[in-house]
């Protein structure tokens, strides 16, 4: 299959690109190369005859039309987005532009491409979204695909809007789409402004490890390579017009996640132990959702998918990857905003 992946130079997109090429798919990576992109993420496939790169913005309709016509993909996997909640609090405009207008522009380009090709049933647009569209849970319960949307941050509101557009293009124009909403990802190539890499890198540097509020927020952690595997499965076998929730079956409070990372580092970098002495509670994120949890019944029952690693195993691999890839993360630490507290509304 030939897949056009948007946002394939980012964290999750690059995991999809690497896995798709490894499985013999041809991949066209369309990416605007924003601050969150890192070309080293796809260096391992850059020379493959199965890989092509297009530097373009999903808001640029002419570029999308040209790229779709030139490469004639069998499917589109849409991951390009502004993705950091804290940045959405400081500057929501870019999130509306890329996540809403960009998704609309991509849908229109895909619709026109699909119509010109004779509306083939086999064509697919797979829209990748987040569990944050469902809002915040209390101590119990889990998000199913039927849970009403209740986004609470500019980021999640923009992703919710994009999900609605994708469904509308299916219902109104018959565009063959499939959607997925996943929980928090972590793993190799995770951009150093997100929680897991912040903890690892601050611990290694002997700097305070910031934990928002009391660290009570619960997330369901999904190893990025498991997620990429699930995404390719949803693309190939998911039912048209349907959405699939993808979770890691690994719920943890932030404070426990941070302590686990510290314990792994105590083992592998005993010179800095105990790393948990660096944990510092800081002012909470405004509107910080308390808990997300995924009910994975649909993807398990319909597609037979389950995550392959526990949180502990995934974190062991992630910590080791960061220890082994210092030049990768050092190069990103000078990017605008990295290492600075964002999203406080102060
Ligand atoms: N990271 C998570 O835990 C998580 C969880 C759930 C859902 N998601 C969703 O998965 C997708 C990928 O997330 P990620 O963490 O890999 O994001 P990321 O921020 O690491 O990467 C986003 C990529 O999109 C590109 N991009 C941004 N704006 C663009 C534009 N206008 N045109 C073309 N390319 C553009 C960037 O250059 C970057 O390469 C997003 O849609 C995100 O909402 C992420």
Tab-separated table of C-alpha atoms and ligand atoms in Angstrom:
chain	number	residue	atom	x	y	z
A	1	UNK	CA	0.000	0.000	0.000
A	2	UNK	CA	1.165	3.584	-0.578
A	3	UNK	CA	0.370	5.782	2.434
A	4	UNK	CA	0.537	9.572	2.631
A	5	UNK	CA	1.400	10.355	6.265
A	6	UNK	CA	0.944	13.949	7.448
A	7	UNK	CA	3.160	14.992	10.359
A	8	UNK	CA	5.520	12.079	9.732
A	9	UNK	CA	8.545	13.932	11.115
A	10	UNK	CA	6.975	14.352	14.578
A	11	UNK	CA	6.919	11.928	17.475
A	12	UNK	CA	4.068	9.521	16.633
A	13	UNK	CA	4.092	10.192	12.889
A	14	UNK	CA	7.728	9.136	12.626
A	15	UNK	CA	6.996	5.896	14.515
A	16	UNK	CA	4.248	5.202	11.953
A	17	UNK	CA	6.588	6.033	9.063
A	18	UNK	CA	9.374	3.759	10.364
A	19	UNK	CA	6.990	0.861	11.027
A	20	UNK	CA	5.116	1.221	7.719
A	21	UNK	CA	8.373	1.177	5.733
A	22	UNK	CA	9.623	-1.806	7.776
A	23	UNK	CA	6.427	-3.636	6.768
A	24	UNK	CA	6.990	-2.923	3.091
A	25	UNK	CA	4.553	-0.052	2.572
A	26	UNK	CA	5.524	2.908	0.432
A	27	UNK	CA	5.310	6.106	2.494
A	28	UNK	CA	5.096	9.754	1.509
A	29	UNK	CA	5.785	11.930	4.538
A	30	UNK	CA	4.157	15.371	4.273
A	31	UNK	CA	5.374	17.704	6.993
A	32	UNK	CA	5.721	21.472	7.470
A	33	UNK	CA	8.722	20.937	9.788
A	34	UNK	CA	7.519	23.074	12.687
A	35	UNK	CA	9.428	23.373	15.973
A	36	UNK	CA	8.149	19.868	16.918
A	37	UNK	CA	9.625	18.110	13.885
A	38	UNK	CA	12.983	16.400	13.902
A	39	UNK	CA	14.428	15.019	10.690
A	40	UNK	CA	16.595	12.568	12.640
A	41	UNK	CA	13.339	10.771	13.582
A	42	UNK	CA	13.102	9.412	10.031
A	43	UNK	CA	16.829	9.157	9.262
A	44	UNK	CA	16.662	5.354	9.455
A	45	UNK	CA	14.285	5.235	6.453
A	46	UNK	CA	15.363	8.354	4.558
A	47	UNK	CA	17.389	6.401	1.999
A	48	UNK	CA	14.778	3.683	1.491
A	49	UNK	CA	13.240	3.486	-1.999
A	50	UNK	CA	9.914	3.134	-0.156
A	51	UNK	CA	10.231	6.606	1.423
A	52	UNK	CA	9.560	10.069	0.016
A	53	UNK	CA	9.395	13.425	1.761
A	54	UNK	CA	7.272	16.459	0.863
A	55	UNK	CA	7.879	19.702	2.725
A	56	UNK	CA	4.394	21.205	2.814
A	57	UNK	CA	1.755	22.691	5.086
A	58	UNK	CA	-1.652	21.003	5.410
A	59	UNK	CA	-3.270	24.440	5.124
A	60	UNK	CA	-1.858	24.828	1.608
A	61	UNK	CA	-4.544	23.413	-0.683
A	62	UNK	CA	-2.499	23.799	-3.876
A	63	UNK	CA	0.401	21.876	-2.345
A	64	UNK	CA	-1.932	19.106	-1.140
A	65	UNK	CA	-3.511	18.780	-4.606
A	66	UNK	CA	-0.084	18.593	-6.238
A	67	UNK	CA	1.248	15.997	-3.771
A	68	UNK	CA	-1.839	13.772	-3.976
A	69	UNK	CA	-1.762	13.850	-7.784
A	70	UNK	CA	1.983	13.243	-7.974
A	71	UNK	CA	2.123	10.300	-5.540
A	72	UNK	CA	-1.372	8.780	-5.960
A	73	UNK	CA	-1.551	7.271	-2.446
A	74	UNK	CA	-3.989	4.471	-1.507
A	75	UNK	CA	-4.566	6.012	1.915
A	76	UNK	CA	-3.882	9.103	4.025
A	77	UNK	CA	-2.905	8.926	7.682
A	78	UNK	CA	-3.397	12.350	9.219
A	79	UNK	CA	-1.174	13.069	12.206
A	80	UNK	CA	0.017	16.629	11.506
A	81	UNK	CA	-1.112	18.832	14.367
A	82	UNK	CA	-0.101	21.293	17.008
A	83	UNK	CA	0.037	18.846	19.913
A	84	UNK	CA	1.199	20.457	23.164
A	85	UNK	CA	-1.557	21.484	25.614
A	86	UNK	CA	0.649	24.041	27.398
A	87	UNK	CA	1.456	25.788	24.095
A	88	UNK	CA	-2.269	25.852	23.267
A	89	UNK	CA	-2.870	27.837	26.461
A	90	UNK	CA	-0.223	30.425	25.501
A	91	UNK	CA	-1.148	30.635	21.806
A	92	UNK	CA	-4.406	28.956	20.754
A	93	UNK	CA	-4.390	30.518	17.273
A	94	UNK	CA	-1.882	28.072	15.786
A	95	UNK	CA	-4.019	25.175	17.063
A	96	UNK	CA	-7.139	26.480	15.317
A	97	UNK	CA	-5.134	27.116	12.142
A	98	UNK	CA	-3.452	23.724	11.869
A	99	UNK	CA	-5.817	21.370	13.686
A	100	UNK	CA	-9.102	22.821	12.412
A	101	UNK	CA	-8.381	24.732	9.188
A	102	UNK	CA	-5.581	22.350	8.233
A	103	UNK	CA	-7.793	19.279	8.714
A	104	UNK	CA	-10.589	20.936	6.724
A	105	UNK	CA	-8.162	21.715	3.891
A	106	UNK	CA	-6.814	18.163	3.911
A	107	UNK	CA	-10.354	16.714	3.838
A	108	UNK	CA	-11.267	18.866	0.848
A	109	UNK	CA	-8.091	17.917	-1.015
A	110	UNK	CA	-8.645	14.229	-0.218
A	111	UNK	CA	-12.289	14.445	-1.320
A	112	UNK	CA	-11.346	16.005	-4.622
A	113	UNK	CA	-8.566	13.426	-5.199
A	114	UNK	CA	-10.907	10.547	-4.324
A	115	UNK	CA	-13.721	11.907	-6.525
A	116	UNK	CA	-11.386	12.301	-9.500
A	117	UNK	CA	-10.204	8.688	-9.005
A	118	UNK	CA	-13.823	7.462	-9.304
A	119	UNK	CA	-14.573	7.293	-5.530
A	120	UNK	CA	-12.776	3.963	-4.911
A	121	UNK	CA	-14.074	2.116	-1.812
A	122	UNK	CA	-10.574	1.029	-0.916
A	123	UNK	CA	-9.324	4.618	-0.373
A	124	UNK	CA	-9.006	5.652	3.277
A	125	UNK	CA	-8.417	8.790	5.308
A	126	UNK	CA	-7.344	7.809	8.823
A	127	UNK	CA	-7.625	10.714	11.253
A	128	UNK	CA	-5.481	10.366	14.376
A	129	UNK	CA	-6.893	12.072	17.450
A	130	UNK	CA	-6.729	12.103	21.207
A	131	UNK	CA	-8.726	10.876	24.201
A	132	UNK	CA	-8.596	14.467	25.486
A	133	UNK	CA	-11.667	15.265	23.336
A	134	UNK	CA	-13.765	13.364	25.916
A	135	UNK	CA	-12.873	15.719	28.787
A	136	UNK	CA	-11.935	14.660	32.291
A	137	UNK	CA	-12.972	11.605	34.325
A	138	UNK	CA	-13.437	11.213	38.068
A	139	UNK	CA	-11.889	8.335	39.976
A	140	UNK	CA	-13.794	5.690	37.993
A	141	UNK	CA	-15.056	5.039	34.469
A	142	UNK	CA	-13.366	5.008	31.066
A	143	UNK	CA	-13.833	6.661	27.675
A	144	UNK	CA	-15.687	4.545	25.114
A	145	UNK	CA	-16.122	5.572	21.477
A	146	UNK	CA	-19.682	6.628	22.363
A	147	UNK	CA	-18.647	8.940	25.226
A	148	UNK	CA	-19.906	12.487	24.498
A	149	UNK	CA	-17.220	15.018	23.592
A	150	UNK	CA	-16.383	17.544	26.318
A	151	UNK	CA	-12.988	19.089	25.485
A	152	UNK	CA	-11.605	21.524	28.051
A	153	UNK	CA	-8.360	22.952	26.624
A	154	UNK	CA	-7.739	24.901	23.400
A	155	UNK	CA	-5.758	21.855	22.172
A	156	UNK	CA	-8.495	19.303	22.879
A	157	UNK	CA	-11.211	21.652	21.560
A	158	UNK	CA	-9.306	22.010	18.278
A	159	UNK	CA	-8.867	18.235	18.012
A	160	UNK	CA	-12.570	17.695	18.807
A	161	UNK	CA	-13.458	20.134	16.014
A	162	UNK	CA	-11.237	18.201	13.603
A	163	UNK	CA	-12.892	14.890	14.583
A	164	UNK	CA	-16.327	16.400	13.888
A	165	UNK	CA	-15.176	17.620	10.471
A	166	UNK	CA	-13.862	14.157	9.569
A	167	UNK	CA	-17.170	12.507	10.554
A	168	UNK	CA	-19.128	15.160	8.657
A	169	UNK	CA	-17.089	14.568	5.478
A	170	UNK	CA	-17.939	10.879	5.772
A	171	UNK	CA	-21.657	11.381	6.421
A	172	UNK	CA	-22.124	14.191	3.904
A	173	UNK	CA	-19.793	13.308	1.046
A	174	UNK	CA	-19.237	9.594	1.673
A	175	UNK	CA	-15.470	10.081	2.050
A	176	UNK	CA	-14.125	6.764	3.413
A	177	UNK	CA	-12.666	7.678	6.786
A	178	UNK	CA	-11.639	5.937	9.957
A	179	UNK	CA	-10.760	7.659	13.238
A	180	UNK	CA	-8.770	6.751	16.311
A	181	UNK	CA	-8.495	8.461	19.698
A	182	UNK	CA	-5.513	7.450	21.769
A	183	UNK	CA	-4.169	8.072	25.242
A	184	UNK	CA	-0.838	9.665	26.202
A	185	UNK	CA	2.067	8.286	24.198
A	186	UNK	CA	5.674	7.949	25.359
A	187	UNK	CA	8.777	6.285	23.963
A	188	UNK	CA	11.803	6.879	21.708
A	189	UNK	CA	12.003	10.253	19.890
A	190	UNK	CA	9.595	11.917	22.352
A	191	UNK	CA	10.040	15.682	22.018
A	192	UNK	CA	11.773	17.038	25.150
A	193	UNK	CA	8.943	19.380	26.208
A	194	UNK	CA	6.602	16.510	27.191
A	195	UNK	CA	6.431	14.988	30.678
A	196	UNK	CA	8.380	11.731	30.260
A	197	UNK	CA	11.443	13.265	28.527
A	198	UNK	CA	11.351	16.276	30.873
A	199	UNK	CA	11.625	13.915	33.834
A	200	UNK	CA	14.456	11.868	32.291
A	201	UNK	CA	16.487	14.865	31.119
A	202	UNK	CA	16.054	16.952	34.291
A	203	UNK	CA	16.969	13.939	36.431
A	204	UNK	CA	20.093	13.318	34.351
A	205	UNK	CA	21.089	16.982	34.673
A	206	UNK	CA	20.439	17.044	38.446
A	207	UNK	CA	17.808	19.753	37.908
A	208	UNK	CA	14.423	19.961	39.710
A	209	UNK	CA	11.828	17.616	38.157
A	210	UNK	CA	8.630	19.689	37.873
A	211	UNK	CA	5.350	17.895	38.648
A	212	UNK	CA	2.133	19.887	38.118
A	213	UNK	CA	-0.155	20.309	41.163
A	214	UNK	CA	0.029	17.356	43.546
A	215	UNK	CA	0.877	14.877	40.776
A	216	UNK	CA	-2.541	13.248	41.209
A	217	UNK	CA	-3.518	13.457	37.519
A	218	UNK	CA	-3.989	10.033	35.982
A	219	UNK	CA	-3.119	9.143	32.375
A	220	UNK	CA	-3.282	5.842	30.496
A	221	UNK	CA	0.241	5.504	29.051
A	222	UNK	CA	0.665	4.055	25.564
A	223	UNK	CA	4.082	3.040	24.222
A	224	UNK	CA	4.490	4.829	20.885
A	225	UNK	CA	5.585	1.732	18.953
A	226	UNK	CA	2.490	-0.119	20.169
A	227	UNK	CA	0.431	2.856	19.033
A	228	UNK	CA	1.998	2.829	15.547
A	229	UNK	CA	1.155	-0.881	15.296
A	230	UNK	CA	-2.458	-0.208	16.308
A	231	UNK	CA	-2.734	2.670	13.827
A	232	UNK	CA	-1.649	0.523	10.872
A	233	UNK	CA	-4.148	-2.119	11.964
A	234	UNK	CA	-6.979	0.427	12.176
A	235	UNK	CA	-6.000	1.755	8.754
A	236	UNK	CA	-6.027	-1.682	7.164
A	237	UNK	CA	-8.853	-3.434	9.024
A	238	UNK	CA	-10.933	-0.775	10.801
A	239	UNK	CA	-14.491	-0.379	9.623
A	240	UNK	CA	-15.154	2.666	7.426
A	241	UNK	CA	-16.815	5.547	9.265
A	242	UNK	CA	-15.923	4.069	12.649
A	243	UNK	CA	-13.660	5.295	15.440
A	244	UNK	CA	-11.404	3.212	17.683
A	245	UNK	CA	-10.095	4.150	21.115
A	246	UNK	CA	-6.491	3.050	21.635
A	247	UNK	CA	-5.101	2.807	25.156
A	248	UNK	CA	-2.078	1.313	26.841
A	249	UNK	CA	-4.006	-0.470	29.634
A	250	UNK	CA	-1.441	1.275	31.834
A	251	UNK	CA	-3.091	3.862	34.066
A	252	UNK	CA	-0.761	5.731	36.417
A	253	UNK	CA	-0.802	8.903	38.520
A	254	UNK	CA	1.806	11.394	37.286
A	255	UNK	CA	3.656	11.231	40.593
A	256	UNK	CA	3.930	7.438	40.362
A	257	UNK	CA	5.086	7.624	36.744
A	258	UNK	CA	7.787	10.100	37.751
A	259	UNK	CA	8.894	7.942	40.684
A	260	UNK	CA	9.149	4.896	38.399
A	261	UNK	CA	11.384	6.799	35.972
A	262	UNK	CA	13.537	7.935	38.896
A	263	UNK	CA	13.866	4.335	40.125
A	264	UNK	CA	14.934	3.142	36.652
A	265	UNK	CA	17.545	5.914	36.537
A	266	UNK	CA	18.768	5.016	40.040
A	267	UNK	CA	19.583	1.614	38.581
A	268	UNK	CA	21.211	2.810	35.370
A	269	UNK	CA	22.822	6.049	36.606
A	270	UNK	CA	23.504	5.306	40.298
A	271	UNK	CA	25.771	8.359	40.545
A	272	UNK	CA	22.699	10.623	40.684
A	273	UNK	CA	20.600	8.443	43.018
A	274	UNK	CA	18.158	8.890	44.573
A	275	UNK	CA	16.746	10.862	41.648
A	276	UNK	CA	13.354	11.312	43.315
A	277	UNK	CA	14.937	13.893	45.660
A	278	UNK	CA	14.673	16.249	42.628
A	279	UNK	CA	10.849	15.986	42.398
A	280	UNK	CA	9.368	19.469	42.834
A	281	UNK	CA	5.639	20.168	42.908
A	282	UNK	CA	4.837	23.281	40.835
A	283	UNK	CA	1.698	25.341	40.167
A	284	UNK	CA	-0.897	23.258	38.341
A	285	UNK	CA	-1.826	23.672	34.666
A	286	UNK	CA	-5.021	25.791	34.331
A	287	UNK	CA	-8.005	23.488	33.681
A	288	UNK	CA	-5.794	20.413	34.158
A	289	UNK	CA	-7.934	17.344	33.408
A	290	UNK	CA	-7.845	14.986	36.386
A	291	UNK	CA	-8.044	11.593	34.750
A	292	UNK	CA	-8.189	9.975	31.325
A	293	UNK	CA	-8.812	6.255	30.853
A	294	UNK	CA	-9.558	4.271	27.727
A	295	UNK	CA	-12.065	1.471	27.411
A	296	UNK	CA	-10.242	-0.682	24.827
A	297	UNK	CA	-13.128	-3.159	24.243
A	298	UNK	CA	-13.825	-2.201	20.620
A	299	UNK	CA	-10.284	-2.425	19.226
A	300	UNK	CA	-9.729	-5.611	21.215
A	301	UNK	CA	-12.976	-7.305	20.101
A	302	UNK	CA	-13.047	-6.145	16.466
A	303	UNK	CA	-9.348	-6.050	15.577
A	304	UNK	CA	-7.834	-8.299	18.250
A	305	UNK	CA	-5.352	-5.612	19.306
A	306	UNK	CA	-3.727	-5.228	22.733
A	307	UNK	CA	-0.609	-3.328	23.813
A	308	UNK	CA	2.567	-5.429	23.922
A	309	UNK	CA	4.365	-3.823	26.883
A	310	UNK	CA	3.588	-2.897	30.464
A	311	UNK	CA	4.303	0.659	31.605
A	312	UNK	CA	7.417	-0.518	33.452
A	313	UNK	CA	8.793	-2.294	30.351
A	314	UNK	CA	8.004	0.654	28.096
A	315	UNK	CA	9.646	3.101	30.507
A	316	UNK	CA	12.751	0.889	30.807
A	317	UNK	CA	13.108	0.954	27.012
A	318	UNK	CA	12.426	4.691	26.843
A	319	UNK	CA	14.955	5.614	29.534
A	320	UNK	CA	17.589	3.451	27.848
A	321	UNK	CA	16.827	5.071	24.481
A	322	UNK	CA	17.395	8.539	25.944
A	323	UNK	CA	20.634	7.376	27.591
A	324	UNK	CA	21.822	5.998	24.236
A	325	UNK	CA	20.760	8.993	22.121
A	326	UNK	CA	22.122	12.083	23.826
A	327	UNK	CA	23.027	13.929	20.575
A	328	UNK	CA	19.368	13.631	19.480
A	329	UNK	CA	17.906	15.327	22.541
A	330	UNK	CA	20.761	17.818	23.055
A	331	UNK	CA	20.079	19.241	19.573
A	332	UNK	CA	16.422	19.866	20.498
A	333	UNK	CA	17.018	21.567	23.834
A	334	UNK	CA	17.780	24.902	22.161
A	335	UNK	CA	14.420	24.994	20.358
A	336	UNK	CA	12.093	27.844	21.314
A	337	UNK	CA	10.189	27.161	24.540
A	338	UNK	CA	11.933	23.893	25.427
A	339	UNK	CA	12.987	23.758	29.090
A	340	UNK	CA	10.772	26.721	30.012
A	341	UNK	CA	7.450	26.587	31.900
A	342	UNK	CA	4.650	27.181	29.390
A	343	UNK	CA	0.880	27.542	29.698
A	344	UNK	CA	0.390	29.198	33.074
A	345	UNK	CA	-1.931	32.070	31.875
A	346	UNK	CA	-0.044	34.303	34.375
B	1	LIG	N1	1.605	12.696	21.782
B	1	LIG	C1	0.528	12.157	22.317
B	1	LIG	O1	0.566	11.630	23.437
B	1	LIG	C2	-0.788	12.134	21.553
B	1	LIG	C3	-1.879	11.556	22.165
B	1	LIG	C4	-3.072	11.489	21.452
B	1	LIG	C5	-3.150	11.985	20.167
B	1	LIG	N2	-2.074	12.568	19.588
B	1	LIG	C6	-2.224	13.076	18.218
B	1	LIG	O2	-1.310	12.370	17.393
B	1	LIG	C7	-0.821	13.221	16.358
B	1	LIG	C8	0.695	13.243	16.381
B	1	LIG	O3	1.113	13.705	17.666
B	1	LIG	P1	2.666	13.908	17.997
B	1	LIG	O4	2.801	13.853	19.476
B	1	LIG	O5	3.465	13.033	17.148
B	1	LIG	O6	2.860	15.422	17.522
B	1	LIG	P2	4.220	16.216	17.274
B	1	LIG	O7	3.942	17.603	17.772
B	1	LIG	O8	5.388	15.471	17.801
B	1	LIG	O9	4.374	16.241	15.681
B	1	LIG	C9	3.518	16.957	14.849
B	1	LIG	C10	4.119	16.973	13.452
B	1	LIG	O10	3.187	17.671	12.598
B	1	LIG	C11	3.901	18.618	11.833
B	1	LIG	N3	3.003	19.756	11.573
B	1	LIG	C12	2.502	20.638	12.473
B	1	LIG	N4	1.732	21.554	11.851
B	1	LIG	C13	1.730	21.222	10.522
B	1	LIG	C14	1.112	21.768	9.377
B	1	LIG	N5	0.347	22.869	9.455
B	1	LIG	N6	1.302	21.156	8.176
B	1	LIG	C15	2.085	20.045	8.083
B	1	LIG	N7	2.725	19.498	9.132
B	1	LIG	C16	2.549	20.083	10.341
B	1	LIG	C17	5.087	19.031	12.689
B	1	LIG	O11	6.143	19.572	11.913
B	1	LIG	C18	5.445	17.712	13.370
B	1	LIG	O12	6.366	16.986	12.584
B	1	LIG	C19	-1.468	14.576	16.581
B	1	LIG	O13	-2.580	14.688	15.738
B	1	LIG	C20	-1.887	14.533	18.027
B	1	LIG	O14	-3.023	15.362	18.257
B	1	LIG	C21	-0.900	12.670	20.258
